C-alpha cells in the first residue's frame, strides 16, 4: 500500500485521499455506528444469535457482491447473477429428488457456466455493454427456468440436508455459535482476495478496467480476460444459489432476484469503482455486512421495500459521483 | 496594401492571452492583431500554442488571462456560438459538419443562408453538389471545402483557417487560396494557419510567430522571410552542432547483414503512403515530422495496433503480420506511446504497471512469483531512476516519472526494439536528459530504437539517422551529422535540404556547406 | 428516390419483413383478422412508447436504462390517482403524469450533465430509484383507470369515407400511437432542436463547434425520453386498467427494437419509424409463435434470444464502424 507524503496538502484533500486509499476504516466505522443505532432503537437486539443470523444472511450477498466487484473492476457489471443463483438452486432442489448428489450438483452448475460463457463472449468479443448483455441472458435464463419448472413439477423438490446444514446450521466453538456457512465463505473469500492481489488474472482485471488500451499495447487479449471473468462470476453466483437455498429452504423462481440490486450497492459502498480499475473484495464484504445491518434497521423502522430501493439507487449515484470528484481533484 | 492597412484599427486584437492546464502553461503571453483586409499567417512549431490560441479566439475554451477586442470592443467569447455572433468563424482541420446529417440540415443547424452557400460552393470549384447528401458520404476534401463555404456564406469579419489546404487536391487548393485572397480584398480578415511556406508567401500579408506559448514576432511577408520565421520559431536556443557522443568502437561496428526491421512500401489508408526504411540493431533512428504527417500511423502499424493497408514489415528477415500488439511484442517490438495516459493504468502501482506485460499471456494468469517480479521490477526502476516515493498510484507521479514507467516496462520485459513516440513531451529537463542517455545505452547494448520527437534539438542528442516524413511520405533519410536544427526544421516543412544558405545566427559552420542529397 | 432508398432502405426492408410476417400469420392461422390485429396494436402500444423513449436518447448518443422503471412509476401513479376517482379527474391525471415523466427524464439528463457520471450509471441508479418510487405508490398491482381512457385504445373508430373493411384494420390503439408520436416527433424532427439532438449524437465535437448547446440539448433529449416513457406508462394503465409496480421487459425490448430499427447505438443515425416497425415485427413474431401453439415460456426464451442476438449484432456493427 502507499504511504504518500510528497507535499503538504490541505486537510480536506487529505481526508479524501485517505478515503480513497483506505476505504476500509470509514466503512468499519459506519458498520459500528449502524450496529450502535440498532442497539439503541431495540436494546438487547445485538446478541450472539443476532450476529450469527446477520452473518448468515450477509454471506450470500457478499459472494454475489464478489461477482459484482470482479466485473466492476473491469468496468462491467453482472446483472445475471440473481437468475444464475436461482437456476442452480432450483435445479439442485429438483434434481436431488432422484439423482445422485454429485450429478445434481453438476447439473445445477451447468447453466451457470453456460450463461457466464455467453455473457463473456457477448461482452468480450461482440462488445455489447455488460449491463445489456447480462440483463438479456438473465431474461433468457428466467424463461428457461420456467420451462424447466413445468417438466419437474410432478417430481417435487427437496432441500439437501447438507445444504440446509451449510446454510442455516451453526457450530458452537468455544462457546460461540459459528455459522457453518463460514466454512464455505472463508476459503472462498480468501481465494478471491488472493486472486485479485497475487495472480496474473487478478492483475489483468484491474488493468483492463483501468485502461483497456494500455493493456492491449502490453499484449493483453481483452476477450480472454472478459470471458474467463464472466464464467468465474457465473460459477460463483451458482454456488451462492446452492448456499442460499439452504438458507431460505423454499425453492422459487425468483429466489435470489432480490439480492441483485444490493449486491451492486454492496460493491459500490465497499469502494469498488463502477468505472473499473479500483477496489477490492475486503471492502465489499464489509459493504455486504453494512447493507444487511441496514436492512434490519430499515425493517425495524418499518421502511417499505420501495424506500429501500430508492435508498440503494441514491447510494450508488452519490458514491459514484463522489468518487468521480475525488479522482478529479488529484 | 500593408502600409495602408497599418493605419487602420485592427479588426481583432488579442493581447496577453494565457491558458494553463493544471501546472502546464499552454499559452503564456500570446498576442495577435489582425487588420481589416489582411490575410494573416499564424505560425509556430509543434506545441507552440497555435491551436490553443485558435480555440480561445473561437470560444471552444476560455483563457485564464488576456484581453480580446473585436472592432475595438472587448468581447468575452464563452462558447462557439458566441464566437460566431462576434463575427469570428473557424474552419478546423477536422470538418465540423455533423457526419450523419445531410448538407442542408447542417446549414440549418448553424443558421447558414443556403443561396450564398451554393454560390460559394460553385466559386470554390465544386460543380455538382447535392444538398441532400449526408456529410459522411462526402469525400474529406470536398467536405473541407463545404465547411469553408459554409463559413464564407455568413460573411464573418474574421475567418480562421486551420491548415485549410491539407488533404485537398491541387485544383481545389488553388481555388481555395484564390477565394481566401479575395476575402482580404473585400475588407475582411483571414487568419491562416499553415505549415506550407509556399502558400504563406503567396497569400499572406503578415505573420505572427508563436514559440512556447508566447508571441515572439510579427513579420511582413516579403521574399526570403522564411529563414527569419524559422529563426523565430526556433528562438535563440540554438545549440551548435553537437552530435551525440558515441564511442569509436560503436561507430566501427559494421552494419549487420540484415536489418532488424525492414519496412517496405508501407501504406495505411490515406495517411501513410509507400514508406520504406530499415532499422538496424544498435541504432537509434529518429523520425522527424510535423504533427499529423502520418507518423502516428507508422508507429501504430509497427506496434501491431492497426493493420496496414499495404506493404510489408520484415522482422529479422522474416515477413511479419501483426493482428494484435501481442504479435509485435512476441517479435520483440515494444511501443511506448506519446500519450502516457494511453500506456498506463493510472490508478495502479508502479510495480503493477511495469509488470503488466508479464501477465498478458494466458499461461501467466496463475499465482505470481512475487519475489522474482519484485527483483525484475526493482532492476528496471533502478535503471531508470524512477522516483518511487509515490509508487502506490502511477497518477501521483510526475509526468517525467510516469514516462519512465512506460519505458521501464519494456526494459523489464527486455524488448529488442522499442518504438518511442515523443517520449519527452511535456516533461522536465532533467528527465529528458536521462531518457536520452537511456536510449543511447539501449542502442549500445545492441537494441534498436525508433524515436519520433516533436523537439528537433533532441534529434542530434539521441539519433544516428534521421527519417523525415511529410504529407504521409518519406521524403528524406540522412545521417545525424547533417541534422542541425535549421536543416531539420526545413526538412520537416518539406523545404528541400541544402537548397538555401543559412542566414544570421543559423549559419553554423558545418551547415553552410551544401549537403548532398543521397 | 435514391436518397430516399439509401436513407430509408433499412425501414423499407423492415416493412417488407413485417408484410412477410403478416402473410405467414395468415398462413398459420387463416382466420387472423382485423380483431386480432387490434389486439396486436394494443399489445404493441406500451412497447412502442418504450422504444420511442429509448430512440430519442440513443439518437442523442446516450442510453436510458430507466425506461421500464419510468413506465412502471407513471403507470402506478396514473392508476392510483384514477382509482375510484371521477371520469373527469382523469383529464387532470393524464397531463400530470406526462409532466412527471418529462421532469423525471430531465432530471436524468441534468444528473448526467452536472455530475458527469456516465449516462449508463446515472440511469441505472435512476432505475433503482424509480422502481422504489413505484413500489411506494403501489406495493402490489392495483388502482384503476377511467373508462374513457380504456375505451380510447379498444375497438376501432369509424372514419367517414372509408369502407368498413378498411376501417376495421385501423384500430384505435394504432391511431393513438400514430397521433401521439407524430404530434411530438414530426415538429421535433423539423426543428433546430431535433437537428441538435442528431448533431450531439453524431459528433459531439462537431456539434459543439457548430454552436449547438450540447448540455441543454442532452437534458432535453432525456426529458423527451421521460415524456415518451410516461406515455408508455399511461398505455399500460389504459390497456390493463390497473398499474403494476414491477417493471416489465421493456428495457431490453426497447434496446433490441432500437437496434433492429436501424438506429446505431453510437448515436446520430436513424429515425423513429424504423424502431416502431421493429416493435411490430418483434410482437408479431411472438404472436406467430403463440399461434404455432408453442409453450408461452418457450416463446419468451425465443424472444429473449432474438433480442440478445439483435443487440449483439448491433454492438458488432458499431464496433466495426469505429474501426
PDB file of N, CA and C in Angstrom, chain A residues 77-121:
ATOM      1  N   UNK A  77     -20.454  -5.096 -15.224  1.00  0.00           N
ATOM      2  CA  UNK A  77     -21.420  -5.384 -14.165  1.00  0.00           C
ATOM      3  C   UNK A  77     -22.058  -6.700 -14.565  1.00  0.00           C
ATOM      4  N   UNK A  78     -22.543  -7.472 -13.590  1.00  0.00           N
ATOM      5  CA  UNK A  78     -23.181  -8.745 -13.934  1.00  0.00           C
ATOM      6  C   UNK A  78     -24.556  -8.804 -13.283  1.00  0.00           C
ATOM      7  N   UNK A  79     -25.574  -8.451 -14.070  1.00  0.00           N
ATOM      8  CA  UNK A  79     -26.929  -8.459 -13.521  1.00  0.00           C
ATOM      9  C   UNK A  79     -27.582  -9.828 -13.644  1.00  0.00           C
ATOM     10  N   UNK A  80     -26.860 -10.798 -14.231  1.00  0.00           N
ATOM     11  CA  UNK A  80     -27.465 -12.116 -14.382  1.00  0.00           C
ATOM     12  C   UNK A  80     -27.220 -12.985 -13.155  1.00  0.00           C
ATOM     13  N   UNK A  81     -26.494 -12.482 -12.146  1.00  0.00           N
ATOM     14  CA  UNK A  81     -26.161 -13.331 -11.002  1.00  0.00           C
ATOM     15  C   UNK A  81     -27.411 -13.819 -10.268  1.00  0.00           C
ATOM     16  N   UNK A  82     -28.427 -12.966 -10.194  1.00  0.00           N
ATOM     17  CA  UNK A  82     -29.652 -13.366  -9.497  1.00  0.00           C
ATOM     18  C   UNK A  82     -30.282 -14.560 -10.185  1.00  0.00           C
ATOM     19  N   UNK A  83     -30.433 -14.472 -11.498  1.00  0.00           N
ATOM     20  CA  UNK A  83     -31.036 -15.560 -12.257  1.00  0.00           C
ATOM     21  C   UNK A  83     -30.182 -16.818 -12.169  1.00  0.00           C
ATOM     22  N   UNK A  84     -28.870 -16.648 -12.296  1.00  0.00           N
ATOM     23  CA  UNK A  84     -27.984 -17.808 -12.260  1.00  0.00           C
ATOM     24  C   UNK A  84     -28.101 -18.516 -10.904  1.00  0.00           C
ATOM     25  N   UNK A  85     -28.073 -17.736  -9.823  1.00  0.00           N
ATOM     26  CA  UNK A  85     -28.179 -18.331  -8.489  1.00  0.00           C
ATOM     27  C   UNK A  85     -29.507 -19.062  -8.344  1.00  0.00           C
ATOM     28  N   UNK A  86     -30.575 -18.415  -8.805  1.00  0.00           N
ATOM     29  CA  UNK A  86     -31.892 -19.044  -8.719  1.00  0.00           C
ATOM     30  C   UNK A  86     -31.924 -20.348  -9.495  1.00  0.00           C
ATOM     31  N   UNK A  87     -31.355 -20.316 -10.708  1.00  0.00           N
ATOM     32  CA  UNK A  87     -31.372 -21.515 -11.552  1.00  0.00           C
ATOM     33  C   UNK A  87     -30.656 -22.670 -10.873  1.00  0.00           C
ATOM     34  N   UNK A  88     -29.446 -22.415 -10.393  1.00  0.00           N
ATOM     35  CA  UNK A  88     -28.692 -23.535  -9.826  1.00  0.00           C
ATOM     36  C   UNK A  88     -29.392 -24.048  -8.568  1.00  0.00           C
ATOM     37  N   UNK A  89     -29.967 -23.138  -7.780  1.00  0.00           N
ATOM     38  CA  UNK A  89     -30.683 -23.554  -6.576  1.00  0.00           C
ATOM     39  C   UNK A  89     -31.881 -24.419  -6.944  1.00  0.00           C
ATOM     40  N   UNK A  90     -32.631 -23.935  -7.925  1.00  0.00           N
ATOM     41  CA  UNK A  90     -33.858 -24.640  -8.301  1.00  0.00           C
ATOM     42  C   UNK A  90     -33.550 -26.007  -8.901  1.00  0.00           C
ATOM     43  N   UNK A  91     -32.535 -26.035  -9.757  1.00  0.00           N
ATOM     44  CA  UNK A  91     -32.180 -27.305 -10.387  1.00  0.00           C
ATOM     45  C   UNK A  91     -31.663 -28.284  -9.335  1.00  0.00           C
ATOM     46  N   UNK A  92     -30.864 -27.796  -8.419  1.00  0.00           N
ATOM     47  CA  UNK A  92     -30.352 -28.642  -7.347  1.00  0.00           C
ATOM     48  C   UNK A  92     -31.512 -29.244  -6.554  1.00  0.00           C
ATOM     49  N   UNK A  93     -32.437 -28.379  -6.159  1.00  0.00           N
ATOM     50  CA  UNK A  93     -33.532 -28.825  -5.291  1.00  0.00           C
ATOM     51  C   UNK A  93     -34.425 -29.839  -5.990  1.00  0.00           C
ATOM     52  N   UNK A  94     -34.557 -29.717  -7.310  1.00  0.00           N
ATOM     53  CA  UNK A  94     -35.452 -30.635  -8.010  1.00  0.00           C
ATOM     54  C   UNK A  94     -34.727 -31.891  -8.475  1.00  0.00           C
ATOM     55  N   UNK A  95     -33.443 -31.777  -8.805  1.00  0.00           N
ATOM     56  CA  UNK A  95     -32.719 -32.943  -9.311  1.00  0.00           C
ATOM     57  C   UNK A  95     -32.296 -33.882  -8.183  1.00  0.00           C
ATOM     58  N   UNK A  96     -32.123 -33.327  -6.995  1.00  0.00           N
ATOM     59  CA  UNK A  96     -31.655 -34.149  -5.880  1.00  0.00           C
ATOM     60  C   UNK A  96     -32.675 -35.229  -5.554  1.00  0.00           C
ATOM     61  N   UNK A  97     -33.942 -34.999  -5.961  1.00  0.00           N
ATOM     62  CA  UNK A  97     -35.017 -35.935  -5.643  1.00  0.00           C
ATOM     63  C   UNK A  97     -34.697 -37.319  -6.191  1.00  0.00           C
ATOM     64  N   UNK A  98     -34.261 -37.385  -7.460  1.00  0.00           N
ATOM     65  CA  UNK A  98     -33.947 -38.718  -7.983  1.00  0.00           C
ATOM     66  C   UNK A  98     -32.604 -38.773  -8.708  1.00  0.00           C
ATOM     67  N   UNK A  99     -31.644 -38.018  -8.223  1.00  0.00           N
ATOM     68  CA  UNK A  99     -30.306 -38.093  -8.805  1.00  0.00           C
ATOM     69  C   UNK A  99     -29.283 -38.211  -7.697  1.00  0.00           C
ATOM     70  N   UNK A 100     -28.134 -38.694  -8.088  1.00  0.00           N
ATOM     71  CA  UNK A 100     -27.008 -38.708  -7.194  1.00  0.00           C
ATOM     72  C   UNK A 100     -26.624 -37.252  -6.874  1.00  0.00           C
ATOM     73  N   UNK A 101     -26.261 -36.910  -5.622  1.00  0.00           N
ATOM     74  CA  UNK A 101     -25.931 -35.524  -5.291  1.00  0.00           C
ATOM     75  C   UNK A 101     -24.852 -34.927  -6.199  1.00  0.00           C
ATOM     76  N   UNK A 102     -23.847 -35.714  -6.540  1.00  0.00           N
ATOM     77  CA  UNK A 102     -22.767 -35.183  -7.376  1.00  0.00           C
ATOM     78  C   UNK A 102     -23.300 -34.793  -8.746  1.00  0.00           C
ATOM     79  N   UNK A 103     -24.144 -35.668  -9.300  1.00  0.00           N
ATOM     80  CA  UNK A 103     -24.692 -35.384 -10.624  1.00  0.00           C
ATOM     81  C   UNK A 103     -25.619 -34.176 -10.551  1.00  0.00           C
ATOM     82  N   UNK A 104     -26.419 -34.125  -9.473  1.00  0.00           N
ATOM     83  CA  UNK A 104     -27.311 -32.978  -9.303  1.00  0.00           C
ATOM     84  C   UNK A 104     -26.504 -31.690  -9.244  1.00  0.00           C
ATOM     85  N   UNK A 105     -25.376 -31.768  -8.542  1.00  0.00           N
ATOM     86  CA  UNK A 105     -24.526 -30.580  -8.429  1.00  0.00           C
ATOM     87  C   UNK A 105     -24.012 -30.159  -9.812  1.00  0.00           C
ATOM     88  N   UNK A 106     -23.533 -31.136 -10.581  1.00  0.00           N
ATOM     89  CA  UNK A 106     -23.019 -30.801 -11.915  1.00  0.00           C
ATOM     90  C   UNK A 106     -24.123 -30.209 -12.778  1.00  0.00           C
ATOM     91  N   UNK A 107     -25.310 -30.821 -12.715  1.00  0.00           N
ATOM     92  CA  UNK A 107     -26.438 -30.301 -13.498  1.00  0.00           C
ATOM     93  C   UNK A 107     -26.761 -28.872 -13.077  1.00  0.00           C
ATOM     94  N   UNK A 108     -26.658 -28.630 -11.768  1.00  0.00           N
ATOM     95  CA  UNK A 108     -27.004 -27.300 -11.260  1.00  0.00           C
ATOM     96  C   UNK A 108     -26.001 -26.256 -11.723  1.00  0.00           C
ATOM     97  N   UNK A 109     -24.745 -26.669 -11.871  1.00  0.00           N
ATOM     98  CA  UNK A 109     -23.727 -25.690 -12.251  1.00  0.00           C
ATOM     99  C   UNK A 109     -23.668 -25.459 -13.761  1.00  0.00           C
ATOM    100  N   UNK A 110     -24.275 -26.373 -14.514  1.00  0.00           N
ATOM    101  CA  UNK A 110     -24.178 -26.267 -15.975  1.00  0.00           C
ATOM    102  C   UNK A 110     -24.728 -24.941 -16.527  1.00  0.00           C
ATOM    103  N   UNK A 111     -25.971 -24.579 -16.161  1.00  0.00           N
ATOM    104  CA  UNK A 111     -26.478 -23.305 -16.702  1.00  0.00           C
ATOM    105  C   UNK A 111     -25.605 -22.121 -16.297  1.00  0.00           C
ATOM    106  N   UNK A 112     -25.006 -22.211 -15.101  1.00  0.00           N
ATOM    107  CA  UNK A 112     -24.153 -21.110 -14.653  1.00  0.00           C
ATOM    108  C   UNK A 112     -22.980 -20.922 -15.616  1.00  0.00           C
ATOM    109  N   UNK A 113     -22.313 -22.046 -15.926  1.00  0.00           N
ATOM    110  CA  UNK A 113     -21.166 -21.955 -16.825  1.00  0.00           C
ATOM    111  C   UNK A 113     -21.610 -21.434 -18.186  1.00  0.00           C
ATOM    112  N   UNK A 114     -22.748 -21.958 -18.648  1.00  0.00           N
ATOM    113  CA  UNK A 114     -23.232 -21.589 -19.977  1.00  0.00           C
ATOM    114  C   UNK A 114     -23.551 -20.094 -20.057  1.00  0.00           C
ATOM    115  N   UNK A 115     -24.271 -19.609 -19.067  1.00  0.00           N
ATOM    116  CA  UNK A 115     -24.643 -18.189 -19.077  1.00  0.00           C
ATOM    117  C   UNK A 115     -23.399 -17.316 -18.968  1.00  0.00           C
ATOM    118  N   UNK A 116     -22.463 -17.751 -18.118  1.00  0.00           N
ATOM    119  CA  UNK A 116     -21.215 -16.994 -17.988  1.00  0.00           C
ATOM    120  C   UNK A 116     -20.475 -16.922 -19.309  1.00  0.00           C
ATOM    121  N   UNK A 117     -20.463 -18.045 -20.008  1.00  0.00           N
ATOM    122  CA  UNK A 117     -19.766 -18.101 -21.292  1.00  0.00           C
ATOM    123  C   UNK A 117     -20.411 -17.158 -22.308  1.00  0.00           C
ATOM    124  N   UNK A 118     -21.756 -17.208 -22.363  1.00  0.00           N
ATOM    125  CA  UNK A 118     -22.459 -16.332 -23.303  1.00  0.00           C
ATOM    126  C   UNK A 118     -22.211 -14.862 -22.941  1.00  0.00           C
ATOM    127  N   UNK A 119     -22.307 -14.553 -21.647  1.00  0.00           N
ATOM    128  CA  UNK A 119     -22.022 -13.186 -21.204  1.00  0.00           C
ATOM    129  C   UNK A 119     -20.633 -12.761 -21.647  1.00  0.00           C
ATOM    130  N   UNK A 120     -19.655 -13.630 -21.363  1.00  0.00           N
ATOM    131  CA  UNK A 120     -18.264 -13.299 -21.656  1.00  0.00           C
ATOM    132  C   UNK A 120     -18.047 -13.058 -23.136  1.00  0.00           C
ATOM    133  N   UNK A 121     -18.645 -13.920 -23.970  1.00  0.00           N
ATOM    134  CA  UNK A 121     -18.456 -13.752 -25.411  1.00  0.00           C
ATOM    135  C   UNK A 121     -19.152 -12.481 -25.886  1.00  0.00           C
TER     136      UNK A 121
END
